[in-house]
Short mmCIF file of C-alpha atoms in Angstrom, two decimals:
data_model
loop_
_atom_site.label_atom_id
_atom_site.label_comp_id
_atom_site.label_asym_id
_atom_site.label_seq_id
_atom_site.Cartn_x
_atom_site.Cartn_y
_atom_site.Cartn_z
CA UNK A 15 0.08 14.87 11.83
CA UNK A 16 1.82 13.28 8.71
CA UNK A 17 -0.22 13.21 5.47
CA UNK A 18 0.44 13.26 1.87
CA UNK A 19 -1.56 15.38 -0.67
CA UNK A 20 -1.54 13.82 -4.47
CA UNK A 21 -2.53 15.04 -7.90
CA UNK A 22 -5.84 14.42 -8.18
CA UNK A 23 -6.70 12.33 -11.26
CA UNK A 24 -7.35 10.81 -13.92
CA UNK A 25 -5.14 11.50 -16.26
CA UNK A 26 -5.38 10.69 -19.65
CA UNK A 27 -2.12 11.43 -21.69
CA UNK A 28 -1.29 9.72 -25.48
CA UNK A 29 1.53 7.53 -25.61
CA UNK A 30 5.30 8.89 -25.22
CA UNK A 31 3.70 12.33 -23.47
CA UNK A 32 5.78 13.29 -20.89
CA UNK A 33 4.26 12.56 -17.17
CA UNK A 34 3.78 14.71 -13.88
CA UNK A 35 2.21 13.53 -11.19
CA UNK A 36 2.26 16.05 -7.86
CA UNK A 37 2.61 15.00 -4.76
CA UNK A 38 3.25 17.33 -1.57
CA UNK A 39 3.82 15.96 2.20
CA UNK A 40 3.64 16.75 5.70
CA UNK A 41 5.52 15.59 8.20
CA UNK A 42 7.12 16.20 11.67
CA UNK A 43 10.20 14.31 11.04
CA UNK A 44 12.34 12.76 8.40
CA UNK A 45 10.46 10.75 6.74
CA UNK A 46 11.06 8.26 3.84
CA UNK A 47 8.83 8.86 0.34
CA UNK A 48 7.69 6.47 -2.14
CA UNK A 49 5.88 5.92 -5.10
CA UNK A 50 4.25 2.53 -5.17
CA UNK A 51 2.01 1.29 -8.31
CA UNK A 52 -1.13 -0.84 -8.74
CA UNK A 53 -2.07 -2.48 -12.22
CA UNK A 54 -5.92 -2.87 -11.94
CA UNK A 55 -6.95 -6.35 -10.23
CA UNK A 56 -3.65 -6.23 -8.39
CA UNK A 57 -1.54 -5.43 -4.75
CA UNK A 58 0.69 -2.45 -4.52
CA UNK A 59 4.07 -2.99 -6.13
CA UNK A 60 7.11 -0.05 -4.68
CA UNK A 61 8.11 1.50 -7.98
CA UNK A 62 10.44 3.92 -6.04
CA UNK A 63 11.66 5.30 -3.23
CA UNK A 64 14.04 7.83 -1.62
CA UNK A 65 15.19 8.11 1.97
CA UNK A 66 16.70 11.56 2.40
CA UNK A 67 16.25 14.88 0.99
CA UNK A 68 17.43 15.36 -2.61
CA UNK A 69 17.92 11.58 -2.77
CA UNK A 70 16.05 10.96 -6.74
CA UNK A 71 14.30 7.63 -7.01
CA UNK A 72 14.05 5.94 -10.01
CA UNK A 73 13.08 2.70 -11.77
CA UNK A 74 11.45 2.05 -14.87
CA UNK A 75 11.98 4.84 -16.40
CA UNK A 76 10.14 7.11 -13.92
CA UNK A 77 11.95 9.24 -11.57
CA UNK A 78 11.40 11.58 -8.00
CA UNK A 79 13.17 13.99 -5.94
CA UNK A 80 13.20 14.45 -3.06
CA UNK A 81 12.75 18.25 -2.26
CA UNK A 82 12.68 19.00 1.22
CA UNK A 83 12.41 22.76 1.20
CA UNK A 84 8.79 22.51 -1.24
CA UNK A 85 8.35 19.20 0.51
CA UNK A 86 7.40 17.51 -2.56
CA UNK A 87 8.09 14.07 -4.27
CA UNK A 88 6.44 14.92 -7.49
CA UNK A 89 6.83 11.56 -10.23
CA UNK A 90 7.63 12.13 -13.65
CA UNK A 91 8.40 9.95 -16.53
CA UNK A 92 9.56 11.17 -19.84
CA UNK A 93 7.84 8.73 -22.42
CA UNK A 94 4.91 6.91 -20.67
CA UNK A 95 4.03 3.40 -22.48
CA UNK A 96 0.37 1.67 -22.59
CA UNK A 97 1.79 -0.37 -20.13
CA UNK A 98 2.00 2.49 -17.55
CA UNK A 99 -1.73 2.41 -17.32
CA UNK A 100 -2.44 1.94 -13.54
CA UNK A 101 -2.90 3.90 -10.14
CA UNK A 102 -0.26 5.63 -8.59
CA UNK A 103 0.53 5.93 -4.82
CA UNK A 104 2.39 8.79 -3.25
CA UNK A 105 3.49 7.12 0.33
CA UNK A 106 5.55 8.56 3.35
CA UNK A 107 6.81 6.59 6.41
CA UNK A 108 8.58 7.64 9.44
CA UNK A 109 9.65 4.50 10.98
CA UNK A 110 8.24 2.48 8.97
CA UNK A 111 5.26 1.71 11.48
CA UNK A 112 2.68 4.10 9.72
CA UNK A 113 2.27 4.55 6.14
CA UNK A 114 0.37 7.61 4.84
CA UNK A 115 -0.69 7.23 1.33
CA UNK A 116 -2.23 9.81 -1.10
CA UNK A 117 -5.61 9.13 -2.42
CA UNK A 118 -4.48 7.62 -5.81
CA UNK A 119 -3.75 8.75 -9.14
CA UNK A 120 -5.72 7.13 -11.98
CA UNK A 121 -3.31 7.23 -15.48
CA UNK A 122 -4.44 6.01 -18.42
CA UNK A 123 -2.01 5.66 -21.27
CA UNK A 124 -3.80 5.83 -25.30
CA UNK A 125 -1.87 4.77 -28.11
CA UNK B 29 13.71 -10.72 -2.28
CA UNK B 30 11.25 -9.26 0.37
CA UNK B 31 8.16 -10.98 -0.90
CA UNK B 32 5.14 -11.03 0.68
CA UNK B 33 2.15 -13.47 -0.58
CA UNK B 34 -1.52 -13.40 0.02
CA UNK B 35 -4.30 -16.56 0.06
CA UNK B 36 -6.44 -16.59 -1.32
CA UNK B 37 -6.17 -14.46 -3.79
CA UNK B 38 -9.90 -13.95 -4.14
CA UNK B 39 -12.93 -15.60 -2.21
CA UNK B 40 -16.51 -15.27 -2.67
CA UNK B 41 -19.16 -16.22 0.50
CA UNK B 42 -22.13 -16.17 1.80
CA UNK B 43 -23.45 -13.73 4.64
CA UNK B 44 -23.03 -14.76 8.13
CA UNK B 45 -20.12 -17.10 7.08
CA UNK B 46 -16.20 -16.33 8.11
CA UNK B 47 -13.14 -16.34 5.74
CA UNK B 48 -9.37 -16.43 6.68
CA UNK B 49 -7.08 -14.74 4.64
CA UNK B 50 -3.21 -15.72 4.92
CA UNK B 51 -0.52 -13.42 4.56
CA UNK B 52 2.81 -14.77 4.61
CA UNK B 53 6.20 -13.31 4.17
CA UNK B 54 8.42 -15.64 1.73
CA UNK B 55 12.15 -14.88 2.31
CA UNK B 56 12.40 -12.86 4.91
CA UNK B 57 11.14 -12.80 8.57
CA UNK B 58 8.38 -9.66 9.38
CA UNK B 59 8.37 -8.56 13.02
CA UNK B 60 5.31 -6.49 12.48
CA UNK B 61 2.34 -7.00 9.50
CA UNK B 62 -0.16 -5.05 8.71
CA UNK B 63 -3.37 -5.13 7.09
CA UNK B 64 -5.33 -2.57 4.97
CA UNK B 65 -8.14 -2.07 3.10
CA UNK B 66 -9.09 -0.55 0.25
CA UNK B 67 -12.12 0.55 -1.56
CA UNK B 68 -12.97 0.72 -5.33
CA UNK B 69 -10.84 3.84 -6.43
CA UNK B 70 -9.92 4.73 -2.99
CA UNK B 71 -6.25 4.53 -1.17
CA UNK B 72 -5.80 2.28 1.19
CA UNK B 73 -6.88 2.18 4.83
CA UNK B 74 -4.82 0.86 7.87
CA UNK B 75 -6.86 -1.42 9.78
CA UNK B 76 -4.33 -2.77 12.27
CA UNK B 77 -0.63 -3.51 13.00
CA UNK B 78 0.27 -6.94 14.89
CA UNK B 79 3.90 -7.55 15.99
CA UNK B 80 4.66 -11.58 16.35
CA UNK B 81 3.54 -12.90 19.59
CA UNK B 82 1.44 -10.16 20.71
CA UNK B 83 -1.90 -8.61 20.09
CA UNK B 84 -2.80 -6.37 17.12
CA UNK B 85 -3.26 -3.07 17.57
CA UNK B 86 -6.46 -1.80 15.43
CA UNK B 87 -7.30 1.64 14.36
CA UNK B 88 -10.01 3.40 15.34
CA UNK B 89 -13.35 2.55 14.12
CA UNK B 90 -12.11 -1.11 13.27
CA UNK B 91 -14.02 -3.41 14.90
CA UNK B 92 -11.40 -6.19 16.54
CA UNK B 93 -14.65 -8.79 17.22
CA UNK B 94 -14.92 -8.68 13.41
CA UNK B 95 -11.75 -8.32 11.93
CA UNK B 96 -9.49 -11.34 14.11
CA UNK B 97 -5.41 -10.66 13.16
CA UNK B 98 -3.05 -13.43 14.89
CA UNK B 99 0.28 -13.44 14.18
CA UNK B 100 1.44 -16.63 15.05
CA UNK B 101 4.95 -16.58 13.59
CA UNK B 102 7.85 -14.54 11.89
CA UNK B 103 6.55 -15.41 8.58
CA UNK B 104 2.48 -15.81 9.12
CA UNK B 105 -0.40 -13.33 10.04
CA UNK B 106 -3.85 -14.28 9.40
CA UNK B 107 -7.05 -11.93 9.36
CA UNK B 108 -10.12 -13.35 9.58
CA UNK B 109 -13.31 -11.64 9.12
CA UNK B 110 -15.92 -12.89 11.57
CA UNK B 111 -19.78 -13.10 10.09
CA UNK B 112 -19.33 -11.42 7.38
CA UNK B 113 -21.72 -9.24 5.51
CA UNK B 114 -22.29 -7.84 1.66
CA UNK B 115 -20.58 -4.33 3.32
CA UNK B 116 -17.08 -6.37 4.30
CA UNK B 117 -16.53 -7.20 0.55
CA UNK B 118 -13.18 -5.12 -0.09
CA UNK B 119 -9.81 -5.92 -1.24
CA UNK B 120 -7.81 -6.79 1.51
CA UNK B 121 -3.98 -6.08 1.33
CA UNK B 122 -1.45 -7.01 3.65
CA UNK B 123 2.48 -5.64 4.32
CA UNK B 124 5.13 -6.99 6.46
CA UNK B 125 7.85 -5.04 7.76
CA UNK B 126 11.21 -6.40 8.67
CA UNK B 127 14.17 -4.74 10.93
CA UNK B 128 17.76 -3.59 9.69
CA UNK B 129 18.45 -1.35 6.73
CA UNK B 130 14.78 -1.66 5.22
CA UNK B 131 13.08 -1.27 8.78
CA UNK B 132 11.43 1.49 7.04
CA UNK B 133 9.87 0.07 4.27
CA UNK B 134 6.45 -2.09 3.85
CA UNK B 135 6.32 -4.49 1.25
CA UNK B 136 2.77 -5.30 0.26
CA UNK B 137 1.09 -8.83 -0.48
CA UNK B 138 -1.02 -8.90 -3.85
CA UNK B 139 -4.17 -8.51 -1.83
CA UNK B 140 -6.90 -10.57 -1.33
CA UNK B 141 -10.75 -9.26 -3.01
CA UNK B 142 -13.61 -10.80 -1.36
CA UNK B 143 -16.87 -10.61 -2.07
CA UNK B 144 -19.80 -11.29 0.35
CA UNK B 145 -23.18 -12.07 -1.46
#
């Protein structure tokens, strides 16, 4: 079946370090990926999203590809911020009926 | 657009008691909601899908005695957890899901945390 497989965590990185975050996927059809983000206390907010292979998602200042052949969706940002402190999401959908999220990725951003 | 809003936002009760939580899409109408749950530093957990006008459909292991879903309109679902007990406190999240261009996308409610003492 469809699953997603994320970077285990947490991470810990200083303020404007440069940000990976794996995430690999599994899937019988063409899915859709995303990247959603939750700020502690909070609901899940999309921060990105692409809908085809090689499509790159990006907001904020983070970005994703979509890389069909390593079927990865890997987020990177090149200057994280305090801000950025929160748990990341890796996500896939099919038809939009069933979700599959990753377990979470814990950041934590020092200044 | 495509915002989706939870109430309450947080709720504390006793054992044996029942709490409805809302979950209403603001702008848009959602032919299907869904509801998911989440532990402390865990992902989240589907617990069932409802389409407008129809029953929910509940994953496995969810009890559907416990956890009532009606989805009344195009813009309403309601969960409601039946007797609850110390072991239902969880943060409760809830997506809707509309048709078109963005039929395959969720957008997520800020989730409701309740705790039962």
């Amino acid at each position: 079946g469809d699953s997603v497989t994320q970077m285990e965590g947490p991470v810990t990185l200083s303020e404007e370090a440069f940000l990976t975050i794996n995430c690999t996927y599994t899937a019988t059809g063409y899915p859709s990926l995303f990247w959603y983000v939750q700020y502690p206390g909070e609901g899940l907010q999309l921060l990105l999203k692409a809908t085809k292979a090689d499509d790159k998602g990006s907001n904020k200042g983070f970005e994703a590809t979509y890389r069909k052949e390593t079927t990865s969706f890997h987020l990177e940002k090149g200057s994280v911020q305090v801000s950025d402190s929160a748990v990341y999401f890796c996500a896939l959908s099919d038809t939009g009926n069933q979700f599959y999220f990753g377990t979470g990725t814990s950041l934590t951003v020092i200044p | 657009g495509a915002v989706v809003s939870q109430h309450p936002s947080w709720v504390i009760c006793k054992s044996g008691t029942s709490v409805k939580i809302e979950c209403r899409s603001l702008d848009f109408q959602a032919t299907t909601m869904f509801w998911y749950r989440q532990f402390p530093k865990q992902s989240l957990m589907l617990m069932a899908t409802s389409n407008e006008g129809s029953k929910a459909t509940y994953e496995q292991g969810v009890e559907k005695d416990k956890f009532l879903i009606n989805h009344a309109s195009l813009t309403l679902s309601t969960l409601t957890v039946t007797s609850a007990h110390p072991e239902d406190s969880s943060f409760y999240i809830c997506s809707a899901r509309t048709g078109g261009s963005m039929r395959n996308e969720q957008f997520f409610g800020p989730g409701t945390r309740l705790t039962v003492l």
